[in-house]
XYZ file of C-alpha atoms in Angstrom:
303
model
C 89.624 175.619 135.795
C 88.335 172.304 134.984
C 87.759 169.367 137.257
C 90.425 167.422 136.487
C 92.655 170.497 137.394
C 90.991 170.731 140.750
C 91.745 167.189 141.337
C 95.171 167.630 140.243
C 95.697 170.773 142.928
C 94.063 168.430 145.546
C 96.091 165.513 145.294
C 99.353 167.764 145.519
C 97.852 169.236 148.619
C 96.983 166.040 150.075
C 100.317 164.394 149.162
C 99.165 161.525 147.741
C 96.839 159.767 145.013
C 92.952 160.409 145.286
C 89.813 158.763 143.356
C 88.215 161.287 141.302
C 85.896 162.101 144.163
C 84.748 165.466 142.562
C 84.372 163.845 139.450
C 81.737 161.135 140.598
C 79.880 163.842 142.485
C 79.467 166.256 139.467
C 78.253 163.142 137.168
C 75.960 162.188 140.231
C 74.795 165.837 140.384
C 74.406 166.195 136.467
C 72.255 163.194 136.433
C 69.997 164.199 139.559
C 69.454 167.537 138.034
C 68.154 166.504 134.759
C 65.316 164.461 137.057
C 64.708 167.027 139.562
C 64.287 169.641 136.749
C 61.186 167.462 135.523
C 60.065 166.271 138.660
C 57.329 164.129 138.511
C 56.744 163.737 142.458
C 55.841 167.068 143.176
C 58.729 167.277 145.715
C 60.143 170.817 144.353
C 56.978 172.425 143.627
C 58.190 173.950 140.538
C 54.842 175.496 139.384
C 54.417 177.117 143.110
C 57.838 179.350 142.093
C 57.334 179.742 138.953
C 54.159 181.538 139.735
C 55.789 183.563 142.084
C 55.691 181.794 145.125
C 58.275 180.433 147.549
C 59.928 177.009 148.007
C 61.490 177.888 151.306
C 60.817 175.824 154.398
C 59.138 177.859 157.327
C 62.284 177.276 159.546
C 64.722 179.128 156.779
C 62.160 181.518 156.029
C 61.845 182.463 159.961
C 65.598 182.306 160.965
C 67.049 184.370 157.829
C 65.300 187.341 158.507
C 64.422 190.632 156.763
C 65.874 190.066 153.133
C 63.907 192.990 151.193
C 66.447 194.812 148.948
C 69.188 192.370 150.006
C 71.754 191.256 147.764
C 72.232 187.356 148.232
C 74.268 184.653 146.783
C 72.854 181.159 147.118
C 75.906 178.592 147.138
C 75.307 175.174 145.938
C 71.918 176.364 144.410
C 71.380 173.043 142.706
C 68.329 173.912 139.870
C 67.732 177.074 141.117
C 64.388 177.073 142.650
C 65.258 178.351 146.207
C 66.968 180.833 144.070
C 64.198 182.204 142.455
C 62.033 182.041 145.645
C 64.489 184.396 147.313
C 64.154 186.920 144.809
C 60.123 186.240 144.940
C 60.482 186.785 148.502
C 61.733 190.215 148.056
C 65.315 190.417 147.628
C 66.778 193.085 145.782
C 69.330 190.629 143.464
C 69.929 187.046 143.788
C 72.729 184.864 142.432
C 72.884 181.117 142.534
C 76.159 179.048 142.197
C 76.320 175.678 141.344
C 79.325 173.325 139.941
C 76.683 171.153 137.483
C 76.360 172.802 134.087
C 72.780 170.761 134.094
C 71.654 172.356 137.104
C 72.466 175.598 136.216
C 71.230 175.176 132.593
C 67.818 174.183 134.164
C 67.979 176.879 136.859
C 68.281 179.607 133.923
C 65.516 178.115 131.987
C 63.552 178.284 135.526
C 64.304 181.800 135.572
C 63.393 182.531 132.271
C 60.104 180.990 132.444
C 59.170 182.795 135.832
C 60.349 185.975 134.407
C 63.041 186.208 137.207
C 65.742 188.445 136.577
C 68.004 186.206 139.137
C 71.559 185.465 137.746
C 73.160 181.964 137.713
C 76.769 180.928 137.233
C 78.406 177.778 136.960
C 81.533 177.040 139.031
C 83.273 175.286 141.660
C 82.222 176.288 145.130
C 85.924 177.140 145.755
C 86.233 179.137 143.134
C 83.294 181.217 143.699
C 84.981 184.251 144.831
C 86.961 184.648 141.219
C 83.524 183.279 139.293
C 81.204 185.903 140.648
C 83.316 189.063 141.229
C 81.333 190.505 143.906
C 80.227 190.764 147.241
C 76.806 190.366 149.178
C 74.779 191.183 151.804
C 74.033 187.698 152.873
C 74.972 184.048 151.613
C 72.415 181.482 151.707
C 73.360 177.646 152.159
C 70.817 175.155 152.945
C 70.233 171.556 153.130
C 72.511 169.150 151.923
C 75.644 171.055 151.070
C 77.948 171.130 153.593
C 78.377 167.403 153.355
C 79.555 167.312 150.038
C 82.606 169.567 150.997
C 86.085 167.992 151.898
C 87.137 170.962 153.551
C 85.154 173.192 155.634
C 87.871 175.876 156.447
C 88.207 176.641 152.830
C 84.448 177.035 152.418
C 84.463 179.583 155.041
C 86.985 181.304 154.015
C 84.949 181.463 150.580
C 81.897 182.778 152.762
C 83.586 185.384 154.112
C 85.452 186.782 150.743
C 81.795 186.832 149.329
C 80.164 189.104 152.402
C 80.533 193.032 152.687
C 81.235 194.166 156.248
C 78.627 193.233 158.053
C 77.128 190.873 155.610
C 75.580 187.795 156.951
C 75.405 183.834 156.381
C 72.815 181.856 157.022
C 73.050 178.257 156.829
C 70.487 175.300 157.557
C 71.835 171.819 157.187
C 71.180 168.096 158.337
C 72.712 167.310 161.457
C 76.264 165.198 161.999
C 75.035 163.163 164.329
C 71.713 162.334 162.010
C 74.354 161.461 159.291
C 76.328 159.117 161.771
C 73.451 156.803 161.799
C 72.793 154.096 159.432
C 70.098 155.905 157.136
C 69.075 152.359 155.829
C 68.760 150.488 159.301
C 65.188 149.946 160.825
C 66.123 151.796 163.830
C 68.780 154.436 165.107
C 71.779 153.073 164.843
C 75.479 154.427 165.136
C 77.344 153.445 161.791
C 79.938 156.275 160.670
C 82.500 158.193 162.975
C 81.609 161.586 163.734
C 84.551 163.152 161.276
C 85.680 161.971 157.791
C 88.748 161.854 156.663
C 89.386 164.462 153.612
C 90.929 161.149 152.074
C 88.499 158.599 153.213
C 85.370 159.899 152.083
C 81.997 157.860 152.805
C 81.159 156.004 149.457
C 77.302 155.564 148.251
C 76.261 153.801 145.498
C 72.426 154.578 145.251
C 70.443 154.187 142.129
C 67.531 156.390 143.116
C 67.320 160.191 143.955
C 65.979 161.473 147.222
C 62.683 162.580 145.711
C 61.071 158.890 145.115
C 61.532 159.558 141.584
C 61.208 155.745 139.943
C 63.884 156.688 137.369
C 67.429 155.659 138.225
C 70.513 157.653 138.132
C 72.931 156.842 135.506
C 75.756 157.775 137.828
C 75.126 156.094 141.221
C 78.125 156.350 143.086
C 78.712 159.575 144.956
C 81.299 160.933 148.176
C 80.386 162.729 151.194
C 82.025 163.777 154.554
C 80.672 164.726 157.768
C 81.814 167.624 159.521
C 81.334 167.996 163.222
C 79.177 171.278 164.168
C 82.524 172.203 166.218
C 84.396 172.449 162.827
C 81.730 174.468 161.274
C 81.745 176.945 163.912
C 85.536 177.350 164.161
C 86.363 177.615 160.514
C 83.616 180.510 160.136
C 85.386 182.212 163.346
C 89.142 181.527 161.957
C 87.535 183.093 158.850
C 86.499 186.904 160.426
C 82.791 185.569 161.514
C 80.787 186.012 164.367
C 78.108 183.759 165.375
C 74.822 185.221 165.789
C 72.818 181.928 166.813
C 73.491 178.222 166.529
C 70.390 176.526 166.434
C 69.613 172.639 166.546
C 66.458 171.225 165.626
C 64.211 167.973 165.808
C 63.322 167.843 162.248
C 64.868 168.074 158.909
C 63.377 168.758 155.589
C 63.820 165.138 153.822
C 62.687 161.767 155.075
C 66.634 160.564 156.490
C 64.978 157.487 157.585
C 62.503 155.123 156.479
C 61.212 155.046 159.997
C 60.939 159.017 160.105
C 57.326 160.793 160.105
C 56.205 163.972 158.820
C 56.046 167.037 161.031
C 53.823 169.792 159.693
C 53.527 170.471 155.555
C 57.318 169.669 154.691
C 59.450 168.426 157.753
C 60.368 165.122 158.936
C 61.032 164.118 162.711
C 61.586 160.772 164.286
C 58.568 158.942 165.743
C 57.356 159.574 169.314
C 58.362 156.039 170.849
C 61.943 156.451 169.481
C 64.769 158.441 171.254
C 65.462 161.726 169.872
C 68.280 163.104 168.220
C 68.817 166.735 166.739
C 68.058 165.815 162.961
C 69.229 169.544 161.781
C 71.141 172.729 162.862
C 70.949 176.280 161.650
C 73.329 178.769 161.994
C 73.632 182.899 161.625
C 77.227 184.424 161.204
C 77.883 188.030 160.719
C 81.387 189.213 158.899
C 83.180 190.933 161.290
C 84.702 194.718 160.712
C 86.556 194.700 157.304
C 87.526 190.880 158.006
C 90.579 189.290 157.376
C 90.098 188.294 153.631
C 89.548 190.089 150.373
C 87.939 189.765 147.095
C 90.878 188.643 144.766
C 91.191 190.772 141.643
C 90.294 189.174 138.312
C 93.263 188.994 135.919
C 93.066 191.167 132.846
C 94.587 190.234 129.811
C 96.497 193.040 128.465
C 96.228 193.398 124.269
């Protein structure tokens, strides 16, 4: 299904005309994929992954648990370096999915260079069940993913559909309270509401990507949604998942505020003289029993 068809479906669902938010986000992420795949800043540590290492941060490496021999799907995988890292860490099989054709092309190129048998699929997150046509032991979602989605309840249904009974979700994400604060201000300052209406996303125009690369994006406009943690948790419960843990963290994996300082090797936190807010959260959840949802069979044309 093409992007324009998806937009038409959403316009019908919302009952009104919309700006092509997905079109803009796709163009923006195609640009980012091109820059990140040729990263000049060292942020993505490409050579480390290609030589058999891992780009996962200590937080998610610790919390995701034992992945040895597990079948994992990495949703919104971008250029696939974390996806390949999961395979390097001992996963039985790993599949990455992303809606950006440039990101998927880069991910496949990296997998080829690394000699890794990771599978990459180009598809919208909401079309993942049909595009992947299989189930997994673990759904893996991290860092700057949920905020790009308009509907976390639909996202949770996709997660549940992709899991086998007893399968697990691991999610690590920026905290919605952090996203509410003005990231361009010189100090903590609330700017946005705690829940973003679907039809009125946050609008950004930023010519540079988050790695610090000086090359500019051709398509700087993009759209995001803030989702309360309660919505994420309730969406997972409604989709047939049981919560294993919900953790909040005072560090996050990128420098969200200019005044944030490094915390250890890879993370950022607020300075000591600053009131603290949670910067990130993580969720572990397990699919209950047989669950409510089923994989949708692919239609096969008769010949």
